[in-house]
């Protein structure tokens, strides 16, 4: 069974859930500032999850297109690496959590950029590239929102 555009988007949506869970993990922390920072980051991730959900719903109504195994394999590899890098060891201040969030955003931007680059020669519908470009723009906006707070590190 071939992987499809919807499968790829579900994997990206799953990453959003994973990131939200990572940030929610800090809600039981005794440090009020760290707890609030994590709550804000989890809330922002929920907004991204909603965007991804809406895109998945929209794409599910369209004709399915297969995705090359090479692209899906590479995406799976990047997702596994990203999930493995998510740990809370050593994060004891809000600044460290923000630095980790910035790192996560950079990794998501890299992931989306790689998908765009690798799929540019594939016979995929134009809406696929429009979606990826939109998601990349969203991640860049999120990164831009986080960068001013990087001074807390």
C-alpha angles and dihedrals in degrees: 000000000000123000115244139203089263091054090053092049090049089055090052090047090051089055089056090054090048092052092047090052090050092055093043088056088076095058092094092054118121093222105094094202092050091047092051093046090051091048091053092048091048089050091051090049090052088056089054090047090055091051090051092047092053091049092049091051090050094048093047089065091057131075113283120244123197120242119218115258091232091059094045091047091053092046090050090050092051092045092051091049091049094049091047090053091057107097131133097220111133095009104126103138134055089241092058090049091050090049088052090048090052089050090050092051091050090052091050090049090050091048093051091044090053092049091050092048096046094045095047092093096039121102096249128142118267092244089067092062091043090054093048092048090050091050091048090052090050092052091048090052091051090050091049089052092052100045097076089059093053089094089077091075 
